[in-house]
Every structure is written in structure tokens, then in C-alpha cells.
CSV table of N, CA and C in Angstrom, one decimal:
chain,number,residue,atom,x,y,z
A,12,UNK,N,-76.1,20.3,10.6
A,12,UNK,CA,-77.4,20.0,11.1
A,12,UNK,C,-78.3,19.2,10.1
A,13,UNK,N,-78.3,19.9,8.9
A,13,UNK,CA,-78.7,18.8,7.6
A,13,UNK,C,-78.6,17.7,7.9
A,14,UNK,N,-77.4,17.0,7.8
A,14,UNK,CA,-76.8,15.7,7.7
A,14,UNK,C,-77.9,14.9,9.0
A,15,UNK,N,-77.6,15.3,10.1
A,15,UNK,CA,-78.1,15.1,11.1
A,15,UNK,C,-79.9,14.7,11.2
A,16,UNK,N,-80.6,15.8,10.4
A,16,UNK,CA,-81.7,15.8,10.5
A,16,UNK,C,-82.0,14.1,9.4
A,17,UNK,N,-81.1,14.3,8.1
A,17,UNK,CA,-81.1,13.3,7.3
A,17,UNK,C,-80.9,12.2,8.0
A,18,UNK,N,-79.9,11.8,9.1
A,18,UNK,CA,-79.6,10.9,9.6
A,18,UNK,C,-80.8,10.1,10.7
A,19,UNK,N,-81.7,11.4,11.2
A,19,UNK,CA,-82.9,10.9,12.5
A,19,UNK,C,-83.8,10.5,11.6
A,20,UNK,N,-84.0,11.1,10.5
A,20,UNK,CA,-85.9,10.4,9.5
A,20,UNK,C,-84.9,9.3,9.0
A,21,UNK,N,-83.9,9.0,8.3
A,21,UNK,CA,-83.4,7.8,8.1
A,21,UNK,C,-83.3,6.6,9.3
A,22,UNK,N,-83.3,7.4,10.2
A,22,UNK,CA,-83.4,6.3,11.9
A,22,UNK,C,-84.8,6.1,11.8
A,23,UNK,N,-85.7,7.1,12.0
A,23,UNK,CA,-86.9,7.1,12.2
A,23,UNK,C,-87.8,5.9,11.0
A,24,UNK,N,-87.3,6.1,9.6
A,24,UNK,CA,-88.0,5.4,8.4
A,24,UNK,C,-87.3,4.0,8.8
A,25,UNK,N,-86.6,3.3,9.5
A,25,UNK,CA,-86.0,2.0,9.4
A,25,UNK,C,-86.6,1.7,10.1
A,26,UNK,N,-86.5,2.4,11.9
A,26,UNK,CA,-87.5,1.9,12.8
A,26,UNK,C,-89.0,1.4,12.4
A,27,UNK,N,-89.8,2.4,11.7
A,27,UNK,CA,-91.2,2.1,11.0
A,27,UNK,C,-90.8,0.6,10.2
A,28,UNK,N,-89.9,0.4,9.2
A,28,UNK,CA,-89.8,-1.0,8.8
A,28,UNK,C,-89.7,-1.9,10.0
A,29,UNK,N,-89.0,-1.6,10.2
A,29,UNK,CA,-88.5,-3.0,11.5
A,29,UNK,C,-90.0,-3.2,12.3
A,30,UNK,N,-90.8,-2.0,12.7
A,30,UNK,CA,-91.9,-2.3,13.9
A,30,UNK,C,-93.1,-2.7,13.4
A,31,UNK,N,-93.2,-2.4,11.6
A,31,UNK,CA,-94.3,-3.1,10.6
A,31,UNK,C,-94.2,-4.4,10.5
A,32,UNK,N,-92.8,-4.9,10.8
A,32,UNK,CA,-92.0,-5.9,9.9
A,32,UNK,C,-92.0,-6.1,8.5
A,33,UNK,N,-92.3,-5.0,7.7
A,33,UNK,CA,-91.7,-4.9,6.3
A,33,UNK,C,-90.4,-5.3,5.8
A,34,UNK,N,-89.5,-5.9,6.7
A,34,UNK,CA,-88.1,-6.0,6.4
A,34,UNK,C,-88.1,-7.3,6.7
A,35,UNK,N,-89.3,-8.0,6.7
A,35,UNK,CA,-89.9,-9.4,6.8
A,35,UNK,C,-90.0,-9.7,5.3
A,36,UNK,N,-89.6,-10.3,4.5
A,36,UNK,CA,-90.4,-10.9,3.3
A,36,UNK,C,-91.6,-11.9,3.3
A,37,UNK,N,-91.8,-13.0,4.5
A,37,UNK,CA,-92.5,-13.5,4.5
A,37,UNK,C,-94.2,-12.4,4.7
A,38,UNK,N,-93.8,-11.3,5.5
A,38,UNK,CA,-95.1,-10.7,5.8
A,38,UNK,C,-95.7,-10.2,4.1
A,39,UNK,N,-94.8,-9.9,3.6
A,39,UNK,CA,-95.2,-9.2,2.1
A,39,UNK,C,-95.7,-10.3,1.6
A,40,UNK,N,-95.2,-11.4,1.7
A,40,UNK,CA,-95.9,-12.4,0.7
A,40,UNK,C,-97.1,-13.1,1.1
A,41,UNK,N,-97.1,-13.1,2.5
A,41,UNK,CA,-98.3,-13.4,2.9
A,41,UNK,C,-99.7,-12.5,2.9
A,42,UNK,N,-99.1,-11.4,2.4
A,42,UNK,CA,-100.2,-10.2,2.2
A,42,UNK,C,-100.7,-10.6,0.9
A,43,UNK,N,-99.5,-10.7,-0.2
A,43,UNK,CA,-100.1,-11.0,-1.5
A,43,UNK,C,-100.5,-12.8,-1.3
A,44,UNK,N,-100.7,-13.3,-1.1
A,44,UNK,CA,-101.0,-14.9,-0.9
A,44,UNK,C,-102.7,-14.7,-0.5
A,45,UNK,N,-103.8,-14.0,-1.4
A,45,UNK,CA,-105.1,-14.3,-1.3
A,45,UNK,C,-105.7,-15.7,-1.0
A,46,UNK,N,-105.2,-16.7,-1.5
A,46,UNK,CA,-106.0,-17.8,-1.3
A,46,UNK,C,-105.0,-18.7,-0.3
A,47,UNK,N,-104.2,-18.1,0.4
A,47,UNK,CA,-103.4,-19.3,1.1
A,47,UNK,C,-103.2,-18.6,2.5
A,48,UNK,N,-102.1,-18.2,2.8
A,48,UNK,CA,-102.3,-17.5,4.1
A,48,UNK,C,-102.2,-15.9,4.4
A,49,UNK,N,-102.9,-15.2,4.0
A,49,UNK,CA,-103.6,-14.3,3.6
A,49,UNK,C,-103.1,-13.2,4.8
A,50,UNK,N,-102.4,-12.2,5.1
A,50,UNK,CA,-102.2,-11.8,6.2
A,50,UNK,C,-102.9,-10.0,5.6
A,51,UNK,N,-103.4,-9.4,6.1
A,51,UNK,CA,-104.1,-8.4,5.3
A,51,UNK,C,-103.1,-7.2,6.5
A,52,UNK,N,-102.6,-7.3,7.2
A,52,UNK,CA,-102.1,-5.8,8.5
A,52,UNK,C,-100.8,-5.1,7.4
A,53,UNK,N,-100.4,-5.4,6.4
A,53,UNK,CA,-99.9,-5.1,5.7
A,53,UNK,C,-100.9,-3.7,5.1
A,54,UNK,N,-101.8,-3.9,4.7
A,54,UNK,CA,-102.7,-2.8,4.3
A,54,UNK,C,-102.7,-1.8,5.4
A,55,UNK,N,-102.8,-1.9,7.0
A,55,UNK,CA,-102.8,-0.7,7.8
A,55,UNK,C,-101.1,0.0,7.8
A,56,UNK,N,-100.1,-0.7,7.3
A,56,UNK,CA,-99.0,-0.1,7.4
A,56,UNK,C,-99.1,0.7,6.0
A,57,UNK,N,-99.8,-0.1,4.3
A,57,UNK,CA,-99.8,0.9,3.4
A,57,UNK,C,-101.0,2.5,3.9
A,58,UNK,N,-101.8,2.3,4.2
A,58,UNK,CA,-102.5,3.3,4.7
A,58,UNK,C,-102.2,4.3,5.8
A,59,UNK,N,-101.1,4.0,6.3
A,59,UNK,CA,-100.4,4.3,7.4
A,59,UNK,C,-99.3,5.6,6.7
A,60,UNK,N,-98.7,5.2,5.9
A,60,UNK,CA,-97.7,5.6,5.2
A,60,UNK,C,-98.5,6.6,4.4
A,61,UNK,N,-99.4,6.0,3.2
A,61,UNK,CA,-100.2,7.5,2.6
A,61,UNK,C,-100.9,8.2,3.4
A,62,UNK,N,-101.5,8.3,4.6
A,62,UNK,CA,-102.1,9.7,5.6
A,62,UNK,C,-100.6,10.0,5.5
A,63,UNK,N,-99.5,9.5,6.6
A,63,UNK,CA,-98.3,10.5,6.9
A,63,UNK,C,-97.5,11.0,5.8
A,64,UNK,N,-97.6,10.5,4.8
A,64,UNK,CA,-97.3,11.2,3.7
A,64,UNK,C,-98.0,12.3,3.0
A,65,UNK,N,-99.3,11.9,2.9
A,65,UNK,CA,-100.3,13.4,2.5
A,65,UNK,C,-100.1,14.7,3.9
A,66,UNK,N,-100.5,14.2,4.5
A,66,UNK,CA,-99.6,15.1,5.9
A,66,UNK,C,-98.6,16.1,5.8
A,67,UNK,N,-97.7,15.3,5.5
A,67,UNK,CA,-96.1,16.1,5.0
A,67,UNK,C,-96.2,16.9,3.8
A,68,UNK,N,-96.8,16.4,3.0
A,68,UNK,CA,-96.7,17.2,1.8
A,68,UNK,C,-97.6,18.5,1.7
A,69,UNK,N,-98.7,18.3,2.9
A,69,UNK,CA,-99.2,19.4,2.9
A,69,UNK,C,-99.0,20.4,3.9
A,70,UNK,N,-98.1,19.8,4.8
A,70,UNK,CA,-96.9,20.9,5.6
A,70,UNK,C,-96.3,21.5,4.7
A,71,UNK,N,-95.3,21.1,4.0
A,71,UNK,CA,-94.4,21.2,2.9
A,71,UNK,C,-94.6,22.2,1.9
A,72,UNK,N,-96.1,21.9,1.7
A,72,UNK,CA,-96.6,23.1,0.8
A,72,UNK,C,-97.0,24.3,1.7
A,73,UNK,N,-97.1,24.2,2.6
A,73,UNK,CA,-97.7,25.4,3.6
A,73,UNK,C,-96.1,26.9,3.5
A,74,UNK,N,-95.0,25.7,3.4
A,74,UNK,CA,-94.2,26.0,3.9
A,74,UNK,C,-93.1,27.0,2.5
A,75,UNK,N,-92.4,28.1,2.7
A,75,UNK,CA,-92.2,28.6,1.5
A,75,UNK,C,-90.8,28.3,0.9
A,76,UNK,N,-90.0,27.5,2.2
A,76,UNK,CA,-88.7,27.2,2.2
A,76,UNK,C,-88.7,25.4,3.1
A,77,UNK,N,-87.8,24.6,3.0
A,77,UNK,CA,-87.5,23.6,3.7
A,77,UNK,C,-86.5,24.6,5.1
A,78,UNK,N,-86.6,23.3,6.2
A,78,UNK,CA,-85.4,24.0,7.2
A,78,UNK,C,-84.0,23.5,6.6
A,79,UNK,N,-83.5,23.0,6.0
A,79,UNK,CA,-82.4,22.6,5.7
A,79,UNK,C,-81.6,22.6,4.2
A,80,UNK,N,-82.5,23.1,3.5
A,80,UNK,CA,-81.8,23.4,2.2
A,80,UNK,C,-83.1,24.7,1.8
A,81,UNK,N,-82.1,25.1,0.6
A,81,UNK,CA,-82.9,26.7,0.2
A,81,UNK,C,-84.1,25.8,-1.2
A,82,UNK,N,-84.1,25.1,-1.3
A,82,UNK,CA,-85.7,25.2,-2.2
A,82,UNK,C,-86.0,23.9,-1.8
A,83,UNK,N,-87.6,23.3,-2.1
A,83,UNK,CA,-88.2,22.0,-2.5
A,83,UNK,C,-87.7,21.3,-3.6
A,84,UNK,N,-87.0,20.0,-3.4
A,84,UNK,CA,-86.8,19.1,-4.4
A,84,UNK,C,-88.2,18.0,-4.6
A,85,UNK,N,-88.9,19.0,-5.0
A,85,UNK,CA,-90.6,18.0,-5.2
A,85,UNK,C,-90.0,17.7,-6.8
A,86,UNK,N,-91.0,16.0,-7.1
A,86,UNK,CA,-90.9,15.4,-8.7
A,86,UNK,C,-91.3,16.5,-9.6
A,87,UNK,N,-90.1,16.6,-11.0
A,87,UNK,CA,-90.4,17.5,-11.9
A,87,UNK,C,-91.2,16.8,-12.7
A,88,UNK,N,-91.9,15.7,-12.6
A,88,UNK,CA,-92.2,15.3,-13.8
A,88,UNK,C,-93.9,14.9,-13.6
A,89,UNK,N,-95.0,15.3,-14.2
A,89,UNK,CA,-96.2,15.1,-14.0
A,89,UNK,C,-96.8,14.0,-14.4
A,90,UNK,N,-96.1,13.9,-16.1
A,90,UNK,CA,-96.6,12.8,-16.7
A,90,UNK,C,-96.0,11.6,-16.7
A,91,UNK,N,-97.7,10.2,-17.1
A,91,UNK,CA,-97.3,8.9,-16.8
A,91,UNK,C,-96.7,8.7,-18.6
A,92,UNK,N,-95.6,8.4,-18.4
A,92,UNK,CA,-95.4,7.7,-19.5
A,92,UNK,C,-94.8,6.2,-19.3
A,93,UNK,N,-94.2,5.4,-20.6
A,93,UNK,CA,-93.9,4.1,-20.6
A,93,UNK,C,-92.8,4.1,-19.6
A,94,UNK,N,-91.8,4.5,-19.6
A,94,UNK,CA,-90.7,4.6,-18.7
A,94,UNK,C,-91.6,4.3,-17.3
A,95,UNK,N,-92.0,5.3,-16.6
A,95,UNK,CA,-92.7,5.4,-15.4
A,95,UNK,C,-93.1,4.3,-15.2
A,96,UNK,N,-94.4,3.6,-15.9
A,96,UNK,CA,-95.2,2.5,-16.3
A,96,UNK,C,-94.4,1.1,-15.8
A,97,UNK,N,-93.1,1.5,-16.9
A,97,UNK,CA,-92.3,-0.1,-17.1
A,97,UNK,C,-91.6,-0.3,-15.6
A,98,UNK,N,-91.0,0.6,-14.9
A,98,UNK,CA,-90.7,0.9,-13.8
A,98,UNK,C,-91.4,0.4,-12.7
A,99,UNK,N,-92.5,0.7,-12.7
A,99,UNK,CA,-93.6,0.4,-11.5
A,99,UNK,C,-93.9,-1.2,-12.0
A,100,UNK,N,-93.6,-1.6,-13.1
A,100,UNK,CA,-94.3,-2.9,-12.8
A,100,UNK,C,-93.1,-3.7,-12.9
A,101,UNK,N,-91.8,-3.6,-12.8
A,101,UNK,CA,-90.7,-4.4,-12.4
A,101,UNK,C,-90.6,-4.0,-11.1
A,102,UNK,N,-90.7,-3.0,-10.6
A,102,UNK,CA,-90.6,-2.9,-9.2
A,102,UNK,C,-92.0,-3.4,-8.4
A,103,UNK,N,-92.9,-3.8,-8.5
A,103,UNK,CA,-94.0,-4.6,-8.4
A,103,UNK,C,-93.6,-5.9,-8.5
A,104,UNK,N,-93.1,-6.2,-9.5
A,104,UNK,CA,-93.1,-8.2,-10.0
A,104,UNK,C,-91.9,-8.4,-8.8
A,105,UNK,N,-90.8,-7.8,-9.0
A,105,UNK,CA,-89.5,-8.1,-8.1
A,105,UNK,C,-90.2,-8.2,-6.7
A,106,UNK,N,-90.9,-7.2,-6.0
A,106,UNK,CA,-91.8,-7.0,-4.6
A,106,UNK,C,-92.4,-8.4,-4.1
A,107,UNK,N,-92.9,-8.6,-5.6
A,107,UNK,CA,-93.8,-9.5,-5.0
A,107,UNK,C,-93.2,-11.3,-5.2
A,108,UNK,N,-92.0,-11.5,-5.7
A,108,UNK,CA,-91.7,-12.5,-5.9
A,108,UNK,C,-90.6,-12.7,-4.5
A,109,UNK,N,-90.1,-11.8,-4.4
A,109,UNK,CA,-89.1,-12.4,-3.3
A,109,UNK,C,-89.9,-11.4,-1.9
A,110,UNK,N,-90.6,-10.5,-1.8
A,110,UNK,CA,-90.9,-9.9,-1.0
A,110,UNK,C,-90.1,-9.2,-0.2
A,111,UNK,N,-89.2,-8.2,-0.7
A,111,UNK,CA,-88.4,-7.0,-0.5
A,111,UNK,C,-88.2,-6.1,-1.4
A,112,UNK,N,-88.4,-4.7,-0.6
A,112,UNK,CA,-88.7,-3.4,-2.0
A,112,UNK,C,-86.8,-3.1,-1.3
A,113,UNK,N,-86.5,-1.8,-2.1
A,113,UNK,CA,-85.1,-1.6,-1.4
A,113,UNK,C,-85.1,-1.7,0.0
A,114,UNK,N,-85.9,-0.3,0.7
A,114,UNK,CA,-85.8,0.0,2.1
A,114,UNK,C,-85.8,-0.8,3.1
A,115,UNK,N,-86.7,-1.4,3.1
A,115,UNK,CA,-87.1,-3.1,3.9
A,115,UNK,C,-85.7,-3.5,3.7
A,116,UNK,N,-85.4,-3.7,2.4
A,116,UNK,CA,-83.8,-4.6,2.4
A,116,UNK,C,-82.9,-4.5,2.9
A,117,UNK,N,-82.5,-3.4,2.2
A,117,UNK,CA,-81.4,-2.5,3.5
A,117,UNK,C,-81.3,-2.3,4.6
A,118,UNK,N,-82.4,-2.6,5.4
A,118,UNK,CA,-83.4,-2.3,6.6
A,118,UNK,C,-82.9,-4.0,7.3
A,119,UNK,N,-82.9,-4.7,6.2
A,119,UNK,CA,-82.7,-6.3,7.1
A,119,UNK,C,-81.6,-6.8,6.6
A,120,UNK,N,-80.6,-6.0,6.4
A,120,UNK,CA,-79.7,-6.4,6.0
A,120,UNK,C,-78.1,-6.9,7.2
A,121,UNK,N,-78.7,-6.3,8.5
A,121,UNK,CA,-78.1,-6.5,9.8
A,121,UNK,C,-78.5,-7.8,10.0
A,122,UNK,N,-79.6,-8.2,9.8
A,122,UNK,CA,-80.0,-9.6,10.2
A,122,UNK,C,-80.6,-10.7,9.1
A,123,UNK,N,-80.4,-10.2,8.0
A,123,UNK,CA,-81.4,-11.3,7.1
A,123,UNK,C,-80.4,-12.4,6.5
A,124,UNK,N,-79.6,-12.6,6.8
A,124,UNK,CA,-78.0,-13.8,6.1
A,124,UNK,C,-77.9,-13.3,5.2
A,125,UNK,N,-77.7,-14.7,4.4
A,125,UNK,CA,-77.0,-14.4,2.2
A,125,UNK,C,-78.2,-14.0,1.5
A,126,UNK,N,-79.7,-14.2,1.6
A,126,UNK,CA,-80.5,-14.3,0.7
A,126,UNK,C,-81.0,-12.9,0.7
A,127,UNK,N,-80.6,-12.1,1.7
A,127,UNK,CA,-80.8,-10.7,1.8
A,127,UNK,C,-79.6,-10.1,0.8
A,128,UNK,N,-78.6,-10.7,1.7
A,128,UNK,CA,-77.1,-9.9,1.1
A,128,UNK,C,-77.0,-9.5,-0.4
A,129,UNK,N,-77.4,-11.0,-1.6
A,129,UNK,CA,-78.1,-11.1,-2.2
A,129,UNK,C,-78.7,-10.6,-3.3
A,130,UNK,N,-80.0,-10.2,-2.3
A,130,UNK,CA,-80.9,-9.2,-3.2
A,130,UNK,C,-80.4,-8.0,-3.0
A,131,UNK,N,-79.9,-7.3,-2.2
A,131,UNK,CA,-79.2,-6.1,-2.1
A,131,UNK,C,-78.0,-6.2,-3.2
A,132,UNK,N,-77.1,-7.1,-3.6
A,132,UNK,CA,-76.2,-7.1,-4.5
A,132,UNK,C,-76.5,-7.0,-5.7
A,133,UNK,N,-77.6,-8.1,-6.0
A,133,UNK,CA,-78.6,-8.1,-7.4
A,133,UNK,C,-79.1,-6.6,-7.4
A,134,UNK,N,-79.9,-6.1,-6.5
A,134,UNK,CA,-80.6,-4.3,-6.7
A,134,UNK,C,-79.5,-3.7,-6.8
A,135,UNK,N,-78.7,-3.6,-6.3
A,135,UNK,CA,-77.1,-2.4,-6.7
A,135,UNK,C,-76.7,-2.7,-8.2
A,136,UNK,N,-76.3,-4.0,-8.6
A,136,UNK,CA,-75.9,-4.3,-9.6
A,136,UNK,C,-76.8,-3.6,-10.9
A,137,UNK,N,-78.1,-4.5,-10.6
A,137,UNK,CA,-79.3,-3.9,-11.7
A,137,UNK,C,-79.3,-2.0,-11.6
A,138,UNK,N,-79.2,-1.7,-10.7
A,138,UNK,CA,-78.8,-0.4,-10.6
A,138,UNK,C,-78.1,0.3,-11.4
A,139,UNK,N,-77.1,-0.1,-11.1
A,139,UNK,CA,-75.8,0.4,-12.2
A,139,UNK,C,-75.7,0.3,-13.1
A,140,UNK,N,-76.5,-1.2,-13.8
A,140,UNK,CA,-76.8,-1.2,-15.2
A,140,UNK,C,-77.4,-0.7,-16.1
A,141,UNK,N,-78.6,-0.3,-15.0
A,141,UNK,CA,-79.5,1.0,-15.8
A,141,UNK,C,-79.2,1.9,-15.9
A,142,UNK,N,-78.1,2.3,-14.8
A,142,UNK,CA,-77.4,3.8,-15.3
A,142,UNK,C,-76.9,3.6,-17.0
A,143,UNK,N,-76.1,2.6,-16.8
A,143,UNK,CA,-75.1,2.5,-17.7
A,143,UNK,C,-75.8,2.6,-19.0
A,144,UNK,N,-76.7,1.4,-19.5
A,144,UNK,CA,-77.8,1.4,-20.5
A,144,UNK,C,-78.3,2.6,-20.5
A,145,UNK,N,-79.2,3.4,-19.8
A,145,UNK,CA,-79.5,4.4,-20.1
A,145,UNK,C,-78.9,5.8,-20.8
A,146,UNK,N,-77.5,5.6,-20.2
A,146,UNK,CA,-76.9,6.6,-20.8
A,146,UNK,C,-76.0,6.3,-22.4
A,147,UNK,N,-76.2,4.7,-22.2
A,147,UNK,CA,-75.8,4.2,-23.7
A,147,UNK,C,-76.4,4.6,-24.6
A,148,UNK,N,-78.1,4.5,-24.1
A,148,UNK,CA,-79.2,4.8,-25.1
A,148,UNK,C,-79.0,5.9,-25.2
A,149,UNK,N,-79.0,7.0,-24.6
A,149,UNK,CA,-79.2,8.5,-24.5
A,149,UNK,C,-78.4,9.3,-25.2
A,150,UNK,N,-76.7,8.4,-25.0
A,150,UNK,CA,-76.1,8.8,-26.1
A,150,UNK,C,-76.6,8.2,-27.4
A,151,UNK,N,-76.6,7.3,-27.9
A,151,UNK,CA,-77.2,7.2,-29.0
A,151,UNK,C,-78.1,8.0,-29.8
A,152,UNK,N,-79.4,8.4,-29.2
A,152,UNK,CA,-80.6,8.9,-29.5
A,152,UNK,C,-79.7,10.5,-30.0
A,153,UNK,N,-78.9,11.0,-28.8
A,153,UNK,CA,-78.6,12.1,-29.1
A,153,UNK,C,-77.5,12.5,-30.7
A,154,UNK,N,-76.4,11.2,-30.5
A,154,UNK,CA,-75.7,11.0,-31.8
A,154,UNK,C,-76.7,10.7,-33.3
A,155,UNK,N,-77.7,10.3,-33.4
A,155,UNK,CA,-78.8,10.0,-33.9
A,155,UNK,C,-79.4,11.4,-34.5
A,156,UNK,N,-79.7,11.7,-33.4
A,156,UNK,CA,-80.8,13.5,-33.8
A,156,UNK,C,-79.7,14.3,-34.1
A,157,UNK,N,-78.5,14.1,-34.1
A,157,UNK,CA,-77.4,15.2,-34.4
A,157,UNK,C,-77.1,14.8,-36.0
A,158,UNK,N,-77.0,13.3,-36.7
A,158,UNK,CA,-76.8,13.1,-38.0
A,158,UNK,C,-78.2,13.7,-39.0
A,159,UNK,N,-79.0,13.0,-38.0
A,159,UNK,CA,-80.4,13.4,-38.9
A,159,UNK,C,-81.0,14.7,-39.0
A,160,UNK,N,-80.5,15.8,-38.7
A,160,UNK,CA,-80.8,16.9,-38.2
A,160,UNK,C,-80.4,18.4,-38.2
């Protein structure tokens, strides 16, 4: 039943792309395009998304268990640091340069040709690389604090 329930808000979250047309790049760019063709209905889909989201979360908290798994997997992490920071603004610059975040992507990826296929290949790739990097660094840091220490 999990899987299932996973599977209808996954139906459900694509449909919302497809009927905003978020899975449009041109709509994203024409939202950021202030002085040229300026399309602003992008703002009622962001505003759309934080009410249903503050919504949920305050179900959520009402709530002392989820229906489908035994605890909340809410963010452990409070603080903004550089990581966070550097994150949001590569995921910002990439948004706004080609005008697709993952979801939208994957979302148009039934119908968007090669230029979709693409960016979906580039995001998986870049993906994996930061696993990879990250855990190069991590080992290091940690081989590091073990000599000096």
C-alpha cells in the first residue's frame, strides 16, 4: 500500500507540472525575462505550492505517526551553512538558464526530444559526481583528522 500511495502523489505531483506547465522551459524563462516577455502566472503556481505545502506540514505535525511508515522523515538539519547556500544557487543559475528544475524534467521527458533527454543525462551525471567528490572529500577530511589527531 506504501508503494502505491508513493506511486498516486507521484501521479498527482506530475499532473500539477504538466497543468502549470512547469515542464515547459519556455514558461520558466518567460517568468524570469522582466524586461522582455514577462509572463508573471508562474508566481500563482509558486504560491500555490507554499499554501499546499504549509498545509501538509501542519497536518503532519498534528499527526503523531505517518500512514505508511513508523516515524517522520522531516530535514535534520536547521542550519544555513555554505554547502546549503552553494547548492541553492547552482540550483537557481541551472533553473534559470535552461529553465528546468529536476521534476518538470522528468515530468517532460515523454515529450520534450534530445534537449530534455539531455538535461536529464547532464543532472544524473552531475549527480553522481557529487556523490563521488563528496565522498572523496569526506574521506580525506576524515584520513586527515585521524593523522593529526
Amino acid at each position: 500500500m506504501a508503494k502505491f500511495a508513493a506511486f498516486l502523489c507521484g501521479l498527482i505531483f506530475g499532473l500539477g507540472l504538466l497543468v502549470s506547465q512547469m515542464s515547459n522551459p519556455a514558461k520558466v524563462l518567460n517568468f524570469l525575462d522582466f524586461a522582455g516577455t514577462w509572463d508573471p502566472s508562474l508566481a500563482f503556481v509558486m504560491g500555490g505550492a507554499v499554501v499546499t505545502t504549509a498545509i501538509g506540514y501542519r497536518l503532519a505535525w498534528r499527526s503523531k505517526t505517518p500512514l505508511y511508515d513508523a516515524i517522520f522523515h522531516f530535514p535534520q538539519k536547521t542550519r544555513i551553512d555554505a554547502r546549503l547556500v552553494g547548492g541553492a544557487a547552482l540550483f537557481g543559475i541551472g533553473w534559470g538558464l535552461v529553465g528546468f528544475c529536476p521534476g518538470p524534467a522528468l515530468t517532460a521527458l515523454s515529450f520534450g526530444g534530445w534537449p530534455t533527454l539531455l538535461f536529464v543525462a547532464a543532472m544524473v551525471a552531475g549527480m553522481v559526481i557529487f556523490d563521488q567528490v563528496s565522498a572523496w572529500v569526506e574521506k580525506g577530511l576524515t584520513a586527515s583528522l585521524r593523522t593529526d589527531g
